[in-house]
Short mmCIF file of C-alpha atoms in Angstrom, two decimals:
data_model
loop_
_atom_site.label_atom_id
_atom_site.label_comp_id
_atom_site.label_asym_id
_atom_site.label_seq_id
_atom_site.Cartn_x
_atom_site.Cartn_y
_atom_site.Cartn_z
CA MET H 1 64.12 -54.05 -38.34
CA THR H 2 62.27 -56.38 -40.47
CA THR H 3 58.41 -55.17 -41.35
CA ALA H 4 56.33 -56.42 -43.73
CA ILE H 5 55.93 -53.62 -46.70
CA GLU H 6 52.95 -53.48 -48.90
CA GLU H 7 54.36 -51.42 -52.13
CA ARG H 8 52.16 -49.52 -54.51
CA GLY H 9 53.21 -47.47 -57.47
CA ASP H 10 54.05 -44.55 -55.34
CA GLY H 11 56.65 -46.07 -52.37
CA PRO H 12 56.31 -47.79 -49.88
CA ASN H 13 52.86 -47.78 -48.11
CA LEU H 14 52.62 -48.92 -44.53
CA PRO H 15 49.56 -50.39 -42.67
CA GLU H 16 49.00 -47.77 -39.31
CA GLN H 17 49.94 -50.76 -37.32
CA LYS H 18 52.94 -51.55 -39.15
CA ARG H 19 54.23 -47.86 -39.25
CA ALA H 20 54.16 -47.29 -35.13
CA GLN H 21 56.88 -50.54 -35.48
CA VAL H 22 59.05 -48.96 -37.91
CA VAL H 23 62.26 -47.32 -36.15
CA ILE H 24 63.94 -44.37 -37.69
CA PRO H 25 67.84 -44.42 -38.09
CA PRO H 26 69.37 -42.15 -35.78
CA GLU H 27 71.03 -40.13 -38.92
CA THR H 28 67.89 -39.46 -40.74
CA LEU H 29 66.14 -38.03 -37.43
CA ALA H 30 70.35 -36.04 -37.40
CA ALA H 31 69.15 -34.86 -41.00
CA PHE H 32 65.88 -33.14 -39.59
CA GLY H 33 67.04 -31.53 -36.72
CA GLY H 34 65.22 -34.42 -34.42
CA ASP H 35 61.85 -34.00 -36.00
CA GLU H 36 60.17 -37.15 -35.99
CA LEU H 37 57.14 -36.35 -37.77
CA ARG H 38 59.91 -34.68 -41.09
CA ALA H 39 61.97 -37.84 -40.87
CA ARG H 40 59.24 -40.63 -41.04
CA VAL H 41 57.76 -38.65 -44.00
CA PHE H 42 60.71 -38.82 -46.09
CA TYR H 43 62.29 -42.33 -44.53
CA GLU H 44 58.48 -44.20 -45.34
CA LYS H 45 57.78 -42.07 -48.49
CA TYR H 46 60.81 -41.02 -50.19
CA ALA H 47 63.86 -42.71 -49.07
CA LEU H 48 64.74 -45.43 -51.85
CA ARG H 49 63.65 -48.76 -51.41
CA ASP H 50 64.98 -51.80 -53.45
CA VAL H 51 61.90 -54.02 -55.04
CA SER H 52 62.65 -56.20 -51.90
CA GLY H 53 61.38 -53.24 -49.42
CA LYS H 54 65.09 -52.78 -48.27
CA GLN H 55 65.79 -49.46 -47.57
CA ILE H 56 68.52 -47.97 -49.19
CA GLU H 57 68.89 -44.04 -48.80
CA ARG H 58 68.52 -42.64 -44.93
CA THR H 59 69.12 -38.92 -45.51
CA PRO H 60 67.80 -36.26 -47.74
CA SER H 61 71.61 -35.48 -49.13
CA GLN H 62 71.23 -39.31 -50.18
CA MET H 63 67.81 -38.38 -52.20
CA TRP H 64 69.16 -35.18 -54.01
CA HIS H 65 72.54 -36.84 -55.00
CA ARG H 66 70.64 -39.63 -56.84
CA VAL H 67 67.81 -37.25 -58.52
CA ALA H 68 69.94 -34.94 -59.62
CA SER H 69 72.59 -37.44 -61.36
CA GLU H 70 69.05 -39.36 -62.50
CA LEU H 71 67.39 -36.26 -63.83
CA ALA H 72 71.12 -35.10 -65.14
CA SER H 73 71.78 -38.71 -66.92
CA VAL H 74 68.87 -37.03 -70.72
CA GLU H 75 71.68 -34.29 -71.08
CA GLY H 76 74.00 -34.50 -73.87
CA GLU H 77 77.50 -35.56 -73.82
CA GLU H 78 79.26 -37.29 -69.99
CA GLY H 79 81.12 -33.58 -69.04
CA THR H 80 77.63 -32.38 -69.66
CA ARG H 81 75.91 -34.77 -67.92
CA ARG H 82 78.26 -34.60 -64.81
CA GLU H 83 77.68 -30.63 -65.02
CA TRP H 84 74.25 -31.12 -64.76
CA ALA H 85 74.04 -33.13 -61.81
CA SER H 86 76.08 -30.89 -59.61
CA LYS H 87 74.08 -27.76 -60.63
CA PHE H 88 70.42 -30.17 -60.14
CA TYR H 89 72.12 -31.13 -56.35
CA TRP H 90 72.75 -27.36 -55.44
CA LEU H 91 69.63 -26.74 -56.80
CA LEU H 92 67.94 -29.60 -54.30
CA GLU H 93 70.10 -28.76 -51.67
CA ASP H 94 68.90 -27.37 -48.90
CA TYR H 95 65.12 -27.05 -50.14
CA ARG H 96 66.17 -24.57 -52.38
CA PHE H 97 63.48 -26.22 -55.06
CA VAL H 98 61.29 -28.58 -53.84
CA PRO H 99 59.93 -30.79 -57.10
CA GLY H 100 56.83 -32.68 -57.30
CA GLY H 101 56.63 -35.90 -54.36
CA ARG H 102 56.60 -38.17 -57.76
CA ILE H 103 59.94 -36.73 -58.99
CA LEU H 104 61.67 -37.63 -55.55
CA PHE H 105 59.96 -40.87 -55.42
CA GLY H 106 60.54 -41.97 -58.88
CA ALA H 107 64.10 -40.95 -60.10
CA GLY H 108 66.18 -43.98 -60.27
CA GLN H 109 63.23 -46.40 -58.86
CA PRO H 110 63.20 -50.27 -60.09
CA ARG H 111 59.25 -49.87 -60.24
CA ASN H 112 57.13 -49.20 -62.37
CA ALA H 113 56.60 -45.40 -61.57
CA THR H 114 55.94 -42.43 -63.28
CA LEU H 115 57.75 -39.30 -62.37
CA LEU H 116 54.17 -37.38 -62.73
CA ASN H 117 52.05 -36.58 -60.23
CA CYS H 118 48.82 -36.43 -62.01
CA TYR H 119 47.24 -36.05 -65.58
CA PHE H 120 43.93 -35.49 -67.61
CA PHE H 121 42.03 -36.98 -69.79
CA GLY H 122 38.97 -37.20 -70.98
CA ILE H 123 35.47 -39.20 -71.55
CA ARG H 124 36.04 -39.90 -75.34
CA GLU H 125 32.72 -40.01 -76.05
CA ASP H 126 29.07 -40.35 -74.99
CA SER H 127 28.93 -44.23 -74.94
CA ILE H 128 29.12 -47.22 -72.80
CA GLU H 129 32.29 -48.29 -74.25
CA ALA H 130 34.37 -44.56 -73.47
CA ILE H 131 33.17 -44.55 -70.20
CA PHE H 132 34.48 -47.99 -69.02
CA ASP H 133 37.70 -47.24 -71.80
CA PHE H 134 38.00 -44.18 -69.34
CA CYS H 135 37.98 -46.03 -66.28
CA LYS H 136 40.65 -48.88 -67.81
CA GLU H 137 43.10 -46.10 -68.83
CA ALA H 138 42.34 -44.13 -65.15
CA ALA H 139 43.04 -47.79 -63.50
CA ARG H 140 46.48 -48.08 -65.38
CA THR H 141 47.50 -44.56 -64.34
CA TYR H 142 46.96 -44.91 -60.82
CA SER H 143 48.67 -48.22 -60.64
CA TYR H 144 51.78 -46.32 -61.86
CA GLY H 145 51.34 -43.80 -59.23
CA GLY H 146 49.36 -40.45 -61.51
CA GLY H 147 45.75 -38.95 -60.40
CA VAL H 148 43.54 -38.25 -63.00
CA GLY H 149 41.57 -35.02 -64.06
CA THR H 150 38.55 -35.39 -66.02
CA ASP H 151 35.58 -34.23 -67.70
CA ILE H 152 31.85 -35.66 -68.09
CA SER H 153 29.99 -32.96 -70.11
CA VAL H 154 30.71 -35.02 -72.59
CA LEU H 155 28.28 -37.24 -71.24
CA ARG H 156 24.32 -37.20 -72.33
CA PRO H 157 21.81 -35.94 -69.38
CA LYS H 158 19.68 -37.47 -67.14
CA GLY H 159 16.37 -38.06 -68.99
CA SER H 160 17.72 -38.36 -72.60
CA PRO H 161 16.47 -41.55 -74.77
CA VAL H 162 19.19 -44.73 -75.55
CA ASN H 163 18.53 -47.06 -77.81
CA ASN H 164 19.27 -49.96 -75.02
CA ALA H 165 16.82 -51.77 -73.02
CA ALA H 166 16.68 -48.44 -70.47
CA ILE H 167 15.03 -46.55 -72.83
CA PHE H 168 15.83 -43.41 -70.81
CA SER H 169 19.79 -42.65 -69.64
CA SER H 170 20.59 -42.33 -66.27
CA GLY H 171 22.59 -39.32 -66.99
CA ALA H 172 26.08 -38.24 -66.47
CA VAL H 173 26.11 -37.66 -62.77
CA SER H 174 25.45 -41.33 -61.85
CA PHE H 175 28.67 -42.50 -63.74
CA MET H 176 30.35 -40.45 -60.94
CA GLU H 177 30.38 -43.22 -58.52
CA LEU H 178 31.91 -45.38 -60.86
CA LEU H 179 34.66 -43.38 -61.35
CA SER H 180 35.24 -42.36 -57.66
CA THR H 181 35.21 -46.34 -56.95
CA THR H 182 37.72 -47.03 -59.82
CA THR H 183 39.97 -44.44 -57.88
CA GLY H 184 39.45 -45.89 -54.33
CA THR H 185 39.57 -49.35 -55.54
CA ILE H 186 43.26 -48.89 -56.73
CA GLY H 187 44.59 -47.42 -54.28
CA GLN H 188 43.51 -49.71 -51.12
CA ALA H 189 46.33 -51.07 -49.95
CA GLY H 190 48.00 -47.53 -48.91
CA ARG H 191 48.41 -43.90 -51.12
CA ARG H 192 45.18 -43.52 -52.58
CA GLY H 193 44.31 -41.79 -56.45
CA ALA H 194 43.48 -38.89 -56.90
CA GLN H 195 40.92 -37.47 -59.21
CA MET H 196 39.01 -34.32 -60.66
CA ILE H 197 35.41 -35.01 -62.21
CA THR H 198 34.10 -31.72 -63.77
CA ILE H 199 31.46 -30.49 -65.67
CA ARG H 200 29.92 -27.31 -67.77
CA VAL H 201 28.28 -25.40 -66.00
CA ASP H 202 25.58 -25.43 -68.90
CA HIS H 203 25.37 -28.80 -68.69
CA PRO H 204 21.30 -30.17 -67.92
CA ASP H 205 22.76 -31.87 -65.43
CA VAL H 206 24.74 -29.63 -63.28
CA ILE H 207 22.42 -29.26 -60.33
CA ASP H 208 22.45 -32.98 -59.58
CA PHE H 209 26.04 -32.64 -59.81
CA ILE H 210 26.30 -29.93 -57.34
CA ASN H 211 24.27 -32.35 -54.90
CA VAL H 212 25.71 -35.78 -55.26
CA LYS H 213 27.80 -35.37 -52.37
CA LYS H 214 25.39 -34.49 -50.35
CA ASP H 215 25.01 -37.88 -49.78
CA LEU H 216 27.47 -39.17 -47.67
CA LYS H 217 28.28 -42.32 -49.27
CA LYS H 218 28.85 -41.21 -53.07
CA VAL H 219 31.81 -40.25 -54.72
CA ASN H 220 34.46 -40.12 -51.61
CA TYR H 221 36.88 -40.54 -53.79
CA ALA H 222 37.02 -37.65 -56.25
CA ASN H 223 36.96 -33.74 -56.22
CA ILE H 224 34.49 -32.46 -57.50
CA SER H 225 34.15 -28.89 -59.80
CA VAL H 226 32.03 -26.51 -62.06
CA LYS H 227 33.29 -24.53 -64.93
CA ILE H 228 32.04 -21.80 -65.04
CA THR H 229 31.25 -19.37 -68.39
CA ASP H 230 31.28 -15.83 -68.64
CA ALA H 231 27.77 -16.11 -69.84
CA PHE H 232 26.35 -18.10 -66.36
CA MET H 233 28.27 -15.06 -64.26
CA ARG H 234 26.64 -12.13 -66.32
CA ALA H 235 23.42 -13.93 -65.81
CA VAL H 236 23.84 -14.15 -62.05
CA GLU H 237 24.78 -10.55 -61.91
CA ARG H 238 21.43 -9.34 -63.87
CA ASP H 239 19.18 -12.10 -62.00
CA GLU H 240 18.36 -13.75 -65.72
CA ASP H 241 17.28 -17.10 -67.18
CA PHE H 242 20.65 -18.66 -67.66
CA GLU H 243 19.96 -21.50 -71.01
CA LEU H 244 21.22 -25.59 -69.94
CA LYS H 245 21.70 -27.46 -73.36
CA PHE H 246 23.07 -30.32 -74.44
CA LYS H 247 23.71 -31.34 -77.97
CA ASN H 248 25.40 -34.60 -80.21
CA GLU H 249 24.61 -36.82 -82.93
CA LYS H 250 22.11 -38.65 -81.09
CA VAL H 251 20.66 -36.57 -78.06
CA GLU H 252 19.57 -32.60 -78.08
CA LEU H 253 18.27 -31.01 -75.03
CA ASN H 254 17.31 -27.55 -73.56
CA ARG H 255 16.26 -26.13 -70.68
CA LYS H 256 16.32 -23.02 -69.07
CA VAL H 257 16.61 -21.77 -64.74
CA ARG H 258 17.36 -18.84 -63.05
CA ALA H 259 21.26 -18.14 -63.07
CA ARG H 260 21.22 -17.67 -59.31
CA GLU H 261 19.65 -20.69 -58.39
CA ILE H 262 22.40 -22.65 -59.78
CA TRP H 263 24.59 -20.12 -58.50
CA LYS H 264 23.05 -20.27 -54.52
CA GLN H 265 23.40 -24.22 -54.68
CA LEU H 266 26.86 -23.84 -55.40
CA VAL H 267 27.53 -21.25 -52.52
CA LYS H 268 25.94 -23.98 -50.39
CA GLY H 269 27.99 -26.52 -51.16
CA ALA H 270 30.49 -24.59 -50.96
CA TRP H 271 30.17 -23.55 -46.93
CA GLU H 272 28.47 -26.63 -46.28
CA SER H 273 31.11 -29.23 -47.85
CA ASP H 274 34.04 -27.45 -49.25
CA GLU H 275 32.25 -28.65 -52.68
CA PRO H 276 32.02 -28.66 -55.76
CA GLY H 277 35.23 -26.07 -56.63
CA VAL H 278 34.12 -23.50 -59.25
CA ILE H 279 36.83 -23.14 -62.30
CA PHE H 280 36.30 -20.15 -64.61
CA TRP H 281 36.65 -22.29 -67.20
CA ASP H 282 36.23 -18.82 -70.13
CA THR H 283 38.79 -16.93 -68.29
CA ILE H 284 41.08 -19.61 -68.09
CA LYS H 285 41.05 -19.82 -71.98
CA ARG H 286 41.46 -16.29 -72.79
CA GLU H 287 43.77 -16.48 -70.69
CA SER H 288 46.62 -20.07 -71.21
CA THR H 289 49.69 -19.26 -73.05
CA THR H 290 49.06 -22.74 -75.60
CA GLU H 291 45.48 -22.46 -77.38
CA TYR H 292 47.38 -23.81 -80.53
CA ASN H 293 48.55 -26.51 -82.30
CA GLN H 294 46.76 -29.88 -80.68
CA MET H 295 47.89 -27.93 -77.09
CA GLU H 296 44.67 -26.66 -76.34
CA VAL H 297 43.14 -26.85 -72.77
CA GLU H 298 40.71 -29.16 -72.23
CA GLY H 299 40.80 -30.10 -68.26
CA VAL H 300 42.17 -29.34 -65.17
CA ASN H 301 44.44 -32.27 -62.95
CA PRO H 302 42.67 -33.41 -59.38
CA CYS H 303 43.94 -30.20 -57.81
CA SER H 304 43.35 -27.61 -59.94
CA GLU H 305 46.39 -25.79 -59.94
CA GLN H 306 47.19 -26.42 -63.77
CA THR H 307 45.07 -26.71 -67.00
CA LEU H 308 46.16 -29.24 -69.13
CA GLU H 309 45.33 -30.74 -72.51
CA ASN H 310 43.73 -34.05 -73.18
CA TYR H 311 46.31 -36.81 -71.71
CA GLY H 312 48.70 -33.99 -70.48
CA ASN H 313 50.46 -34.11 -67.35
CA CYS H 314 51.63 -32.02 -64.52
CA CYS H 315 55.35 -31.35 -64.07
CA LEU H 316 55.75 -28.89 -61.70
CA GLY H 317 58.02 -28.00 -59.28
CA SER H 318 58.43 -25.17 -56.56
CA VAL H 319 61.11 -22.22 -55.99
CA ASN H 320 61.71 -21.93 -52.07
CA LEU H 321 61.60 -18.28 -52.22
CA SER H 322 62.51 -17.78 -48.30
CA ALA H 323 66.05 -19.80 -49.09
CA PHE H 324 66.91 -16.71 -50.91
CA VAL H 325 67.26 -14.17 -48.68
CA GLN H 326 70.82 -12.58 -46.83
CA GLU H 327 71.07 -11.52 -43.32
CA PRO H 328 67.19 -12.24 -42.25
CA PHE H 329 65.50 -11.09 -39.77
CA THR H 330 68.13 -8.43 -39.43
CA ASP H 331 67.15 -4.83 -40.64
CA HIS H 332 70.25 -5.46 -43.60
CA SER H 333 68.09 -8.10 -44.76
CA ILE H 334 68.13 -8.77 -48.51
CA VAL H 335 66.67 -10.88 -51.65
CA ASP H 336 69.87 -12.56 -53.25
CA TRP H 337 68.57 -12.16 -56.42
CA ASP H 338 71.71 -14.03 -58.27
CA SER H 339 71.32 -16.94 -57.20
CA LEU H 340 66.69 -16.85 -57.32
CA VAL H 341 67.30 -16.34 -61.01
CA ARG H 342 70.20 -19.32 -61.22
CA ALA H 343 67.71 -21.28 -58.96
CA THR H 344 65.07 -20.53 -61.08
CA GLN H 345 66.67 -20.72 -64.64
CA TYR H 346 67.44 -24.51 -63.14
CA ALA H 347 64.23 -25.28 -62.43
CA VAL H 348 62.82 -24.82 -65.71
CA ARG H 349 66.27 -26.96 -67.06
CA PHE H 350 64.90 -29.48 -64.26
CA LEU H 351 61.54 -30.20 -64.50
CA ASP H 352 62.42 -29.90 -68.93
CA ASP H 353 64.72 -32.58 -68.38
CA VAL H 354 61.77 -34.94 -66.18
CA LEU H 355 60.14 -35.06 -69.51
CA ASP H 356 63.11 -36.98 -71.53
CA TYR H 357 63.47 -39.04 -68.33
CA ASN H 358 60.19 -40.48 -67.97
CA ALA H 359 59.32 -40.63 -71.35
CA GLU H 360 58.99 -44.63 -71.11
CA ARG H 361 57.38 -44.22 -67.65
CA HIS H 362 54.15 -42.90 -68.67
CA PRO H 363 51.05 -45.47 -67.85
CA LEU H 364 49.94 -44.90 -71.44
CA PRO H 365 50.96 -43.94 -74.77
CA GLN H 366 49.03 -41.05 -75.09
CA GLN H 367 50.20 -39.77 -72.34
CA LYS H 368 54.12 -40.01 -73.41
CA LYS H 369 53.16 -38.63 -76.95
CA ALA H 370 51.04 -35.52 -75.42
CA SER H 371 54.15 -34.60 -72.93
CA LEU H 372 56.74 -34.87 -75.24
CA TRP H 373 54.84 -32.46 -77.44
CA SER H 374 53.90 -29.42 -75.49
CA ARG H 375 56.85 -30.10 -73.12
CA ARG H 376 54.34 -28.31 -70.38
CA ILE H 377 56.08 -27.55 -67.48
CA GLY H 378 55.36 -26.04 -64.08
CA VAL H 379 57.36 -23.76 -62.23
CA GLY H 380 56.01 -22.57 -58.87
CA ILE H 381 56.47 -20.69 -55.31
CA THR H 382 56.51 -21.99 -52.06
CA GLY H 383 57.54 -19.87 -48.68
CA LEU H 384 56.56 -16.33 -50.13
CA GLY H 385 55.06 -15.73 -46.18
CA ASP H 386 58.78 -17.27 -44.73
CA MET H 387 60.26 -14.68 -46.86
CA LEU H 388 58.59 -11.53 -46.30
CA ILE H 389 58.82 -12.60 -42.45
CA LYS H 390 62.99 -12.70 -42.59
CA LEU H 391 62.60 -9.87 -45.04
CA GLY H 392 60.45 -7.72 -42.12
CA LEU H 393 57.71 -6.95 -44.30
CA LYS H 394 54.25 -6.82 -43.26
CA TYR H 395 51.43 -7.92 -45.39
CA ASP H 396 49.29 -5.17 -45.16
CA GLU H 397 51.99 -2.32 -46.34
CA ASP H 398 51.68 -1.26 -50.05
CA ALA H 399 55.52 -1.85 -50.08
CA THR H 400 55.10 -5.08 -49.35
CA ILE H 401 52.58 -5.26 -52.10
CA GLU H 402 55.13 -3.55 -54.74
CA PHE H 403 57.23 -5.75 -53.45
CA VAL H 404 55.80 -8.84 -54.18
CA ASP H 405 54.32 -7.34 -57.55
CA LYS H 406 57.85 -6.91 -59.01
CA LEU H 407 58.98 -10.56 -57.06
CA PHE H 408 56.39 -12.34 -59.83
CA GLU H 409 57.37 -9.95 -62.26
CA ARG H 410 60.51 -10.87 -62.21
CA VAL H 411 60.65 -14.72 -61.41
CA THR H 412 57.77 -14.68 -64.58
CA ASN H 413 59.65 -13.06 -67.22
CA VAL H 414 62.86 -15.36 -66.01
CA ILE H 415 61.11 -18.45 -66.91
CA TYR H 416 59.98 -17.14 -69.93
CA GLY H 417 63.25 -16.16 -70.99
CA TYR H 418 65.11 -19.54 -69.87
CA SER H 419 62.35 -21.57 -71.41
CA THR H 420 62.63 -19.41 -74.51
CA GLU H 421 66.34 -20.60 -74.52
CA LEU H 422 66.42 -24.20 -73.39
CA ALA H 423 63.95 -24.22 -77.03
CA LYS H 424 66.71 -22.68 -79.16
CA GLU H 425 69.58 -25.22 -77.27
CA LYS H 426 67.42 -28.41 -77.69
#
């Protein structure tokens, strides 16, 4: 069946009227046990098509072979490449490991598409030129399928003097609509770009930032969050005044407000519309493992699960814990620790290979440089609830809490241990 297909960097994006016309092949439906929703998501979003839109893949197995062989291609000798292609296929098979969607779509993709879901880069300075340079870089990133996080704390607050016809600045918050519109415009044909905009809690425009989305016509294409500091939380606890301040070479402003007034606005926003989010920034900086050698984290990706350096990127995947239970739903169910450790080690190498494979696929050269310098990856988990059910463990039992603590300690140690060995090898 022939259908019109609108293409963007993230795969075939079919208008709703066209999606209804797409016939899912029987082998695709069979691969998902007849579940049409799952089959349709795979077939329309992740199965490979050629540049003309012709379908090449019909089953997850074909996708796993493609992804495994493509990523293993960056390994050394031919024998090593074959070895890791086989290991990566085992890792992906039956959803033992689920990489980020960009990886599943992008590996072996003939289009200009990054394999990394999202990036962070800031507005470099407090100027009109820097704001529009950011929009240009963000637009290019969206066109390759990546999302963008940024921070507007560098921009002077409302009422600050400016050396142009405006006399006074409209403030940092006034530019949020421009950033949001850039995000929405590039993705209008299908899957839109994703964006996170953050601001420090001590920026003088923070209250305007908190309330910006009360106008339902504004900033519709971005998530927003406030970077919370320890000093602010102490002021909230003590019901003290809190200093809002901004200083650069051209402007210096400061004023005090009741900390709990800001906190009330945050809580009200979360209750009314789930925004803005809060990011405990001092805690993040204190606990970060990369606060050195040009890898200091400066912001977050659009969903905030990873903190990133400037132009850093998200190379993510999740180990499916549910796949590592033997004899599930019985009195004899146990964790297959050997396979879980093996999969976790393979996941580290898999994502590290993504960095090399994607080196020439970044939208911006600064993103390539940051990626290869920090080699930042994120191995996460999914399926914990299913694992506990299969093991017969209840959420509210002390034994379950103890098990989860040991599980995460072991997985974490495996990730760091294998990452260290990989660094020695490569």
